[in-house]
Amino acid sequence: MKKERMGILSSLSDWLKLLGLIVLVAEATILTAIATDFETSFKGWYPVAMLLFLAVIVIGIFIDRKQPSRVIPNLSTNIPESSNDKLNEIIENLDISDKFEVKVFKDEIISEIGNFLIKTRDWRNGQLRVPSGRYSQVLLDLYENAESNIFSTTIKDYLTEWDEALMRNMIKAAEQSKASLIERVFVFDSRENIDSRSIEILRAFSKLERIKSYVYIDGEDKNFQFPADVSKDFVVIDQGSAIGVTISYGRNEMSANWYFQDDERKSAFLQRVSSLKQGSKSVGEILEWWDTEIVKGK
């Protein structure tokens, strides 16, 4: 009997169910009294009481529907079905692999699990290491899905890896996004680093309507210095909701670290964005300098 009572109580997950149980018990008591010959001055009020109970239930349902929905967090509901399938398969595979009684085999599995564990710790903090094979695709996807703004820098090392197809895809992804403000700052250490390839790209960007382009020459700005431990090539999307930092360059070797909803990094990078824009020159000014001083000076 005690277990049955506990089962009933555990099923009462909210106040409306408890109210329903009370009404049902009261109704059962009234019906039992009506079915007997028990005489009482209140017997004539039993039908009225039952109608009142019904009204209470209806009012309770109405109030419950007016309240904000109560969602109980559930890990499985926050993971896409396809991800759940993969996680279940991983668990099953590990369980089966444990049956192989070979020490070297098990040691290697433990080593691989350790590497994977490190990755999951990064994921837990909203960090994602994107290798060269996925670098361009992740970048383009984030550009295309931007909601408000895209700010990016491009350094000279990156320009050498920009083939025509990649440049067209980046421009297309940015212009197809919902972002109302798209800005790119081309970063050079000095004017001596600007070559004909750089000018060719600057001319192409100067003709774009949706993307505002600037040129930042590090050696000419006395008010801002890049932190020594931070790459000069980075992306800030939707006011810092996503921040990407390029960590390696070279054809087929591009990789980046992405940080999502990181308030501390967001504040620091937004400050860098502001400083870069303040110290930048217009693309038109650099193109004019190139055409008058470099081309004509030859």
mmCIF file of C-alpha atoms in Angstrom:
data_model
loop_
_atom_site.group_PDB
_atom_site.id
_atom_site.type_symbol
_atom_site.label_atom_id
_atom_site.label_comp_id
_atom_site.label_asym_id
_atom_site.label_seq_id
_atom_site.Cartn_x
_atom_site.Cartn_y
_atom_site.Cartn_z
ATOM 1 C CA MET A 1 0.000 0.000 0.000
ATOM 2 C CA LYS A 2 2.848 2.387 0.841
ATOM 3 C CA LYS A 3 4.477 1.807 -2.574
ATOM 4 C CA GLU A 4 1.164 2.446 -4.323
ATOM 5 C CA ARG A 5 0.767 5.747 -2.505
ATOM 6 C CA MET A 6 4.288 6.802 -3.416
ATOM 7 C CA GLY A 7 3.587 5.941 -7.059
ATOM 8 C CA ILE A 8 0.503 8.127 -7.075
ATOM 9 C CA LEU A 9 2.346 11.033 -5.472
ATOM 10 C CA SER A 10 5.268 10.777 -7.896
ATOM 11 C CA SER A 11 2.852 11.033 -10.819
ATOM 12 C CA LEU A 12 1.575 14.411 -9.595
ATOM 13 C CA SER A 13 4.081 16.480 -11.554
ATOM 14 C CA ASP A 14 2.138 19.760 -11.315
ATOM 15 C CA TRP A 15 -0.609 21.515 -9.376
ATOM 16 C CA LEU A 16 -3.318 20.830 -11.974
ATOM 17 C CA LYS A 17 -2.914 17.070 -11.639
ATOM 18 C CA LEU A 18 -3.089 17.374 -7.839
ATOM 19 C CA LEU A 19 -6.284 19.418 -8.129
ATOM 20 C CA GLY A 20 -7.764 16.795 -10.443
ATOM 21 C CA LEU A 21 -6.966 14.015 -7.970
ATOM 22 C CA ILE A 22 -8.625 15.914 -5.105
ATOM 23 C CA VAL A 23 -11.763 16.509 -7.175
ATOM 24 C CA LEU A 24 -11.947 12.882 -8.286
ATOM 25 C CA VAL A 25 -11.635 11.633 -4.691
ATOM 26 C CA ALA A 26 -14.313 14.077 -3.532
ATOM 27 C CA GLU A 27 -16.584 13.060 -6.406
ATOM 28 C CA ALA A 28 -16.144 9.381 -5.603
ATOM 29 C CA THR A 29 -17.055 10.072 -1.993
ATOM 30 C CA ILE A 30 -20.221 11.944 -3.037
ATOM 31 C CA LEU A 31 -21.306 9.227 -5.459
ATOM 32 C CA THR A 32 -20.831 6.622 -2.757
ATOM 33 C CA ALA A 33 -22.966 8.648 -0.372
ATOM 34 C CA ILE A 34 -25.729 9.091 -2.985
ATOM 35 C CA ALA A 35 -25.770 5.358 -3.724
ATOM 36 C CA THR A 36 -26.364 4.528 -0.048
ATOM 37 C CA ASP A 37 -29.329 5.216 2.162
ATOM 38 C CA PHE A 38 -27.229 7.525 4.295
ATOM 39 C CA GLU A 39 -29.448 10.433 5.283
ATOM 40 C CA THR A 40 -28.020 13.922 5.731
ATOM 41 C CA SER A 41 -29.315 17.457 5.331
ATOM 42 C CA PHE A 42 -26.564 18.109 2.808
ATOM 43 C CA LYS A 43 -27.519 15.271 0.471
ATOM 44 C CA GLY A 44 -29.571 17.549 -1.763
ATOM 45 C CA TRP A 45 -26.516 19.675 -2.352
ATOM 46 C CA TYR A 46 -24.445 16.801 -3.772
ATOM 47 C CA PRO A 47 -25.313 17.513 -7.454
ATOM 48 C CA VAL A 48 -24.488 21.184 -6.934
ATOM 49 C CA ALA A 49 -21.163 20.238 -5.362
ATOM 50 C CA MET A 50 -20.337 18.024 -8.337
ATOM 51 C CA LEU A 51 -21.050 20.912 -10.722
ATOM 52 C CA LEU A 52 -18.817 23.147 -8.630
ATOM 53 C CA PHE A 53 -16.040 20.560 -8.841
ATOM 54 C CA LEU A 54 -16.422 20.520 -12.615
ATOM 55 C CA ALA A 55 -16.214 24.312 -12.698
ATOM 56 C CA VAL A 56 -13.030 24.194 -10.605
ATOM 57 C CA ILE A 57 -11.416 21.803 -13.103
ATOM 58 C CA VAL A 58 -12.399 23.995 -16.073
ATOM 59 C CA ILE A 59 -11.048 27.130 -14.367
ATOM 60 C CA GLY A 60 -7.841 25.271 -13.452
ATOM 61 C CA ILE A 61 -7.280 24.233 -17.066
ATOM 62 C CA PHE A 62 -7.897 27.799 -18.248
ATOM 63 C CA ILE A 63 -5.381 29.224 -15.751
ATOM 64 C CA ASP A 64 -2.793 26.572 -16.596
ATOM 65 C CA ARG A 65 -2.966 27.356 -20.310
ATOM 66 C CA LYS A 66 -2.510 31.054 -19.620
ATOM 67 C CA GLN A 67 0.724 30.383 -17.739
ATOM 68 C CA PRO A 68 4.076 30.292 -19.619
ATOM 69 C CA SER A 69 4.960 26.797 -20.691
ATOM 70 C CA ARG A 70 7.284 25.001 -18.295
ATOM 71 C CA VAL A 71 10.094 23.279 -20.114
ATOM 72 C CA ILE A 72 12.197 20.850 -18.141
ATOM 73 C CA PRO A 73 15.748 20.738 -19.548
ATOM 74 C CA ASN A 74 16.537 17.376 -21.012
ATOM 75 C CA LEU A 75 19.891 16.572 -22.564
ATOM 76 C CA SER A 76 18.413 14.241 -25.139
ATOM 77 C CA THR A 77 15.917 16.858 -26.369
ATOM 78 C CA ASN A 78 18.697 19.428 -26.851
ATOM 79 C CA ILE A 79 20.654 17.159 -29.180
ATOM 80 C CA PRO A 80 19.486 16.577 -32.755
ATOM 81 C CA GLU A 81 18.172 13.102 -33.430
ATOM 82 C CA SER A 82 21.057 12.323 -35.789
ATOM 83 C CA SER A 83 23.549 13.319 -33.054
ATOM 84 C CA ASN A 84 21.772 11.098 -30.552
ATOM 85 C CA ASP A 85 22.073 8.190 -32.968
ATOM 86 C CA LYS A 86 25.802 8.773 -33.317
ATOM 87 C CA LEU A 87 26.298 9.085 -29.560
ATOM 88 C CA ASN A 88 24.403 5.851 -28.990
ATOM 89 C CA GLU A 89 26.513 4.116 -31.621
ATOM 90 C CA ILE A 90 29.724 5.384 -29.987
ATOM 91 C CA ILE A 91 28.625 4.025 -26.618
ATOM 92 C CA GLU A 92 27.690 0.694 -28.177
ATOM 93 C CA ASN A 93 31.008 0.450 -30.045
ATOM 94 C CA LEU A 94 33.002 1.199 -26.889
ATOM 95 C CA ASP A 95 31.039 -1.405 -24.976
ATOM 96 C CA ILE A 96 31.758 -4.063 -27.614
ATOM 97 C CA SER A 97 35.423 -3.077 -27.983
ATOM 98 C CA ASP A 98 35.938 -3.627 -24.249
ATOM 99 C CA LYS A 99 35.461 -7.351 -24.826
ATOM 100 C CA PHE A 100 38.792 -7.619 -26.675
ATOM 101 C CA GLU A 101 41.320 -8.614 -24.019
ATOM 102 C CA VAL A 102 44.410 -7.142 -25.706
ATOM 103 C CA LYS A 103 46.382 -4.619 -23.642
ATOM 104 C CA VAL A 104 47.903 -2.654 -26.543
ATOM 105 C CA PHE A 105 44.508 -2.425 -28.205
ATOM 106 C CA LYS A 106 42.878 -1.082 -25.052
ATOM 107 C CA ASP A 107 45.749 1.344 -24.352
ATOM 108 C CA GLU A 108 45.357 2.883 -27.793
ATOM 109 C CA ILE A 109 41.620 3.248 -27.300
ATOM 110 C CA ILE A 110 42.211 5.008 -23.972
ATOM 111 C CA SER A 111 44.683 7.353 -25.689
ATOM 112 C CA GLU A 112 42.164 8.187 -28.417
ATOM 113 C CA ILE A 113 39.437 8.758 -25.824
ATOM 114 C CA GLY A 114 41.783 11.138 -24.004
ATOM 115 C CA ASN A 115 42.243 13.225 -27.148
ATOM 116 C CA PHE A 116 38.518 13.260 -27.729
ATOM 117 C CA LEU A 117 37.930 14.258 -24.102
ATOM 118 C CA ILE A 118 40.123 17.333 -24.576
ATOM 119 C CA LYS A 119 38.014 18.345 -27.577
ATOM 120 C CA THR A 120 34.776 17.956 -25.628
ATOM 121 C CA ARG A 121 36.140 20.207 -22.877
ATOM 122 C CA ASP A 122 36.671 22.902 -25.520
ATOM 123 C CA TRP A 123 33.137 22.332 -26.831
ATOM 124 C CA ARG A 124 31.820 22.701 -23.289
ATOM 125 C CA ASN A 125 33.326 26.210 -23.211
ATOM 126 C CA GLY A 126 31.951 27.117 -26.641
ATOM 127 C CA GLN A 127 35.310 26.662 -28.377
ATOM 128 C CA LEU A 128 35.865 24.889 -31.668
ATOM 129 C CA ARG A 129 39.148 24.053 -33.373
ATOM 130 C CA VAL A 130 38.544 23.937 -37.125
ATOM 131 C CA PRO A 131 41.213 22.052 -39.123
ATOM 132 C CA SER A 132 42.328 22.885 -42.642
ATOM 133 C CA GLY A 133 39.885 20.486 -44.280
ATOM 134 C CA ARG A 134 36.901 22.330 -42.766
ATOM 135 C CA TYR A 135 38.299 25.853 -42.478
ATOM 136 C CA SER A 136 36.701 27.413 -45.549
ATOM 137 C CA GLN A 137 33.338 25.678 -45.203
ATOM 138 C CA VAL A 138 32.837 26.656 -41.542
ATOM 139 C CA LEU A 139 33.864 30.232 -42.320
ATOM 140 C CA LEU A 140 31.472 30.483 -45.271
ATOM 141 C CA ASP A 141 28.597 28.925 -43.291
ATOM 142 C CA LEU A 142 29.037 31.421 -40.456
ATOM 143 C CA TYR A 143 29.190 34.311 -42.918
ATOM 144 C CA GLU A 144 26.007 33.185 -44.610
ATOM 145 C CA ASN A 145 24.161 32.726 -41.309
ATOM 146 C CA ALA A 146 25.190 36.063 -39.788
ATOM 147 C CA GLU A 147 22.210 38.016 -38.450
ATOM 148 C CA SER A 148 23.458 41.560 -37.820
ATOM 149 C CA ASN A 149 27.077 42.260 -38.728
ATOM 150 C CA ILE A 150 30.322 40.758 -40.001
ATOM 151 C CA PHE A 151 33.727 42.270 -39.284
ATOM 152 C CA SER A 152 36.868 40.601 -40.567
ATOM 153 C CA THR A 153 40.521 41.361 -41.052
ATOM 154 C CA THR A 154 42.789 40.063 -43.779
ATOM 155 C CA ILE A 155 46.560 40.008 -43.413
ATOM 156 C CA LYS A 156 49.177 39.752 -46.139
ATOM 157 C CA ASP A 157 49.861 36.056 -45.421
ATOM 158 C CA TYR A 158 46.197 35.308 -46.055
ATOM 159 C CA LEU A 159 46.084 37.285 -49.301
ATOM 160 C CA THR A 160 48.644 34.982 -50.881
ATOM 161 C CA GLU A 161 46.255 32.052 -50.333
ATOM 162 C CA TRP A 162 43.196 33.785 -51.736
ATOM 163 C CA ASP A 163 42.438 32.175 -55.048
ATOM 164 C CA GLU A 164 39.640 33.612 -57.147
ATOM 165 C CA ALA A 165 37.117 30.908 -56.203
ATOM 166 C CA LEU A 166 37.595 31.381 -52.464
ATOM 167 C CA MET A 167 37.332 35.153 -52.753
ATOM 168 C CA ARG A 168 34.128 34.930 -54.792
ATOM 169 C CA ASN A 169 32.613 32.458 -52.299
ATOM 170 C CA MET A 170 33.451 34.663 -49.324
ATOM 171 C CA ILE A 171 31.916 37.705 -50.978
ATOM 172 C CA LYS A 172 28.820 35.744 -51.992
ATOM 173 C CA ALA A 173 28.328 34.237 -48.521
ATOM 174 C CA ALA A 174 28.629 37.649 -46.862
ATOM 175 C CA GLU A 175 26.279 39.351 -49.287
ATOM 176 C CA GLN A 176 23.661 36.592 -48.952
ATOM 177 C CA SER A 177 23.573 36.902 -45.171
ATOM 178 C CA LYS A 178 21.047 38.967 -43.226
ATOM 179 C CA ALA A 179 23.847 41.151 -41.855
ATOM 180 C CA SER A 180 23.144 44.844 -42.294
ATOM 181 C CA LEU A 181 26.789 45.830 -41.792
ATOM 182 C CA ILE A 182 29.700 43.999 -43.426
ATOM 183 C CA GLU A 183 33.213 45.361 -42.959
ATOM 184 C CA ARG A 184 36.680 44.097 -43.867
ATOM 185 C CA VAL A 185 40.002 45.604 -42.847
ATOM 186 C CA PHE A 186 43.096 44.671 -44.836
ATOM 187 C CA VAL A 187 46.060 44.703 -42.456
ATOM 188 C CA PHE A 188 49.632 45.432 -43.557
ATOM 189 C CA ASP A 189 52.721 45.920 -41.400
ATOM 190 C CA SER A 190 53.872 48.785 -43.636
ATOM 191 C CA ARG A 191 53.271 50.212 -47.117
ATOM 192 C CA GLU A 192 56.223 48.188 -48.368
ATOM 193 C CA ASN A 193 54.125 45.049 -47.781
ATOM 194 C CA ILE A 194 51.493 46.201 -50.278
ATOM 195 C CA ASP A 195 52.160 44.616 -53.656
ATOM 196 C CA SER A 196 50.341 44.385 -56.988
ATOM 197 C CA ARG A 197 48.370 41.300 -55.865
ATOM 198 C CA SER A 198 47.157 43.197 -52.790
ATOM 199 C CA ILE A 199 46.135 46.162 -54.959
ATOM 200 C CA GLU A 200 44.241 43.847 -57.304
ATOM 201 C CA ILE A 201 42.187 42.513 -54.392
ATOM 202 C CA LEU A 202 41.644 45.985 -52.949
ATOM 203 C CA ARG A 203 40.295 47.183 -56.299
ATOM 204 C CA ALA A 204 37.872 44.245 -56.412
ATOM 205 C CA PHE A 205 36.565 45.005 -52.910
ATOM 206 C CA SER A 206 36.288 48.732 -53.594
ATOM 207 C CA LYS A 207 33.600 47.963 -56.181
ATOM 208 C CA LEU A 208 31.359 46.031 -53.787
ATOM 209 C CA GLU A 209 28.278 47.821 -52.493
ATOM 210 C CA ARG A 210 27.476 45.811 -49.357
ATOM 211 C CA ILE A 211 31.015 45.303 -48.059
ATOM 212 C CA LYS A 212 32.835 48.319 -46.627
ATOM 213 C CA SER A 213 36.588 47.897 -46.910
ATOM 214 C CA TYR A 214 39.458 49.658 -45.128
ATOM 215 C CA VAL A 215 43.237 49.424 -45.018
ATOM 216 C CA TYR A 216 45.119 49.382 -41.734
ATOM 217 C CA ILE A 217 48.876 49.969 -41.770
ATOM 218 C CA ASP A 218 50.250 48.838 -38.443
ATOM 219 C CA GLY A 219 53.468 50.844 -38.611
ATOM 220 C CA GLU A 220 51.586 54.114 -39.152
ATOM 221 C CA ASP A 221 49.200 53.850 -36.204
ATOM 222 C CA LYS A 222 50.670 55.008 -32.898
ATOM 223 C CA ASN A 223 47.464 54.594 -30.883
ATOM 224 C CA PHE A 224 46.939 50.837 -31.123
ATOM 225 C CA GLN A 225 49.103 47.752 -30.996
ATOM 226 C CA PHE A 226 48.026 44.193 -31.642
ATOM 227 C CA PRO A 227 48.532 41.902 -28.637
ATOM 228 C CA ALA A 228 51.559 39.718 -29.260
ATOM 229 C CA ASP A 229 49.663 36.511 -28.483
ATOM 230 C CA VAL A 230 46.672 37.173 -30.770
ATOM 231 C CA SER A 231 46.524 36.640 -34.519
ATOM 232 C CA LYS A 232 45.923 39.758 -36.599
ATOM 233 C CA ASP A 233 43.645 37.730 -38.854
ATOM 234 C CA PHE A 234 40.261 37.316 -37.189
ATOM 235 C CA VAL A 235 36.491 37.466 -37.719
ATOM 236 C CA VAL A 236 33.813 38.911 -35.432
ATOM 237 C CA ILE A 237 30.225 37.956 -36.265
ATOM 238 C CA ASP A 238 27.038 39.389 -34.752
ATOM 239 C CA GLN A 239 28.771 41.707 -32.303
ATOM 240 C CA GLY A 240 30.988 38.941 -30.947
ATOM 241 C CA SER A 241 28.525 36.059 -30.729
ATOM 242 C CA ALA A 242 31.058 34.166 -32.840
ATOM 243 C CA ILE A 243 34.764 35.003 -33.026
ATOM 244 C CA GLY A 244 37.180 33.212 -35.333
ATOM 245 C CA VAL A 245 40.961 33.515 -35.068
ATOM 246 C CA THR A 246 43.187 32.139 -37.824
ATOM 247 C CA ILE A 247 46.061 30.167 -36.300
ATOM 248 C CA SER A 248 47.854 28.727 -39.327
ATOM 249 C CA TYR A 249 48.315 29.800 -42.937
ATOM 250 C CA GLY A 250 49.429 28.316 -46.192
ATOM 251 C CA ARG A 251 47.542 26.580 -48.961
ATOM 252 C CA ASN A 252 45.697 23.547 -47.579
ATOM 253 C CA GLU A 253 46.995 24.415 -44.103
ATOM 254 C CA MET A 254 44.517 27.078 -42.994
ATOM 255 C CA SER A 255 43.026 26.429 -39.557
ATOM 256 C CA ALA A 256 41.222 28.517 -36.953
ATOM 257 C CA ASN A 257 39.918 28.601 -33.425
ATOM 258 C CA TRP A 258 36.297 29.669 -33.045
ATOM 259 C CA TYR A 259 34.756 30.989 -29.837
ATOM 260 C CA PHE A 260 31.000 31.166 -29.362
ATOM 261 C CA GLN A 261 29.170 33.349 -26.810
ATOM 262 C CA ASP A 262 32.400 34.109 -24.947
ATOM 263 C CA ASP A 263 31.674 37.391 -23.157
ATOM 264 C CA GLU A 264 35.266 37.967 -22.062
ATOM 265 C CA ARG A 265 36.708 37.555 -25.565
ATOM 266 C CA LYS A 266 33.772 39.454 -27.020
ATOM 267 C CA SER A 267 34.654 42.575 -25.039
ATOM 268 C CA ALA A 268 38.341 42.405 -25.989
ATOM 269 C CA PHE A 269 37.717 41.819 -29.694
ATOM 270 C CA LEU A 270 35.070 44.520 -29.982
ATOM 271 C CA GLN A 271 37.633 46.947 -28.571
ATOM 272 C CA ARG A 272 40.141 45.814 -31.206
ATOM 273 C CA VAL A 273 37.529 46.275 -33.906
ATOM 274 C CA SER A 274 36.918 49.835 -32.770
ATOM 275 C CA SER A 275 40.641 50.643 -32.613
ATOM 276 C CA LEU A 276 41.310 49.172 -36.057
ATOM 277 C CA LYS A 277 38.508 51.149 -37.673
ATOM 278 C CA GLN A 278 39.702 54.381 -36.053
ATOM 279 C CA GLY A 279 43.249 53.859 -37.305
ATOM 280 C CA SER A 280 42.327 52.656 -40.799
ATOM 281 C CA LYS A 281 42.511 54.457 -44.113
ATOM 282 C CA SER A 282 40.007 54.173 -46.928
ATOM 283 C CA VAL A 283 40.723 51.775 -49.768
ATOM 284 C CA GLY A 284 40.383 54.699 -52.166
ATOM 285 C CA GLU A 285 43.203 56.555 -50.426
ATOM 286 C CA ILE A 286 45.549 53.559 -50.714
ATOM 287 C CA LEU A 287 44.631 52.979 -54.361
ATOM 288 C CA GLU A 288 45.321 56.637 -55.120
ATOM 289 C CA TRP A 289 48.673 56.413 -53.344
ATOM 290 C CA TRP A 290 49.551 53.315 -55.360
ATOM 291 C CA ASP A 291 48.560 54.845 -58.698
ATOM 292 C CA THR A 292 50.362 58.160 -58.126
ATOM 293 C CA GLU A 293 53.446 57.257 -56.121
ATOM 294 C CA ILE A 294 54.168 53.667 -57.050
ATOM 295 C CA VAL A 295 52.931 53.205 -60.613
ATOM 296 C CA LYS A 296 53.896 56.680 -61.866
ATOM 297 C CA GLY A 297 57.107 56.607 -59.892
ATOM 298 C CA LYS A 298 58.410 53.616 -61.808
#
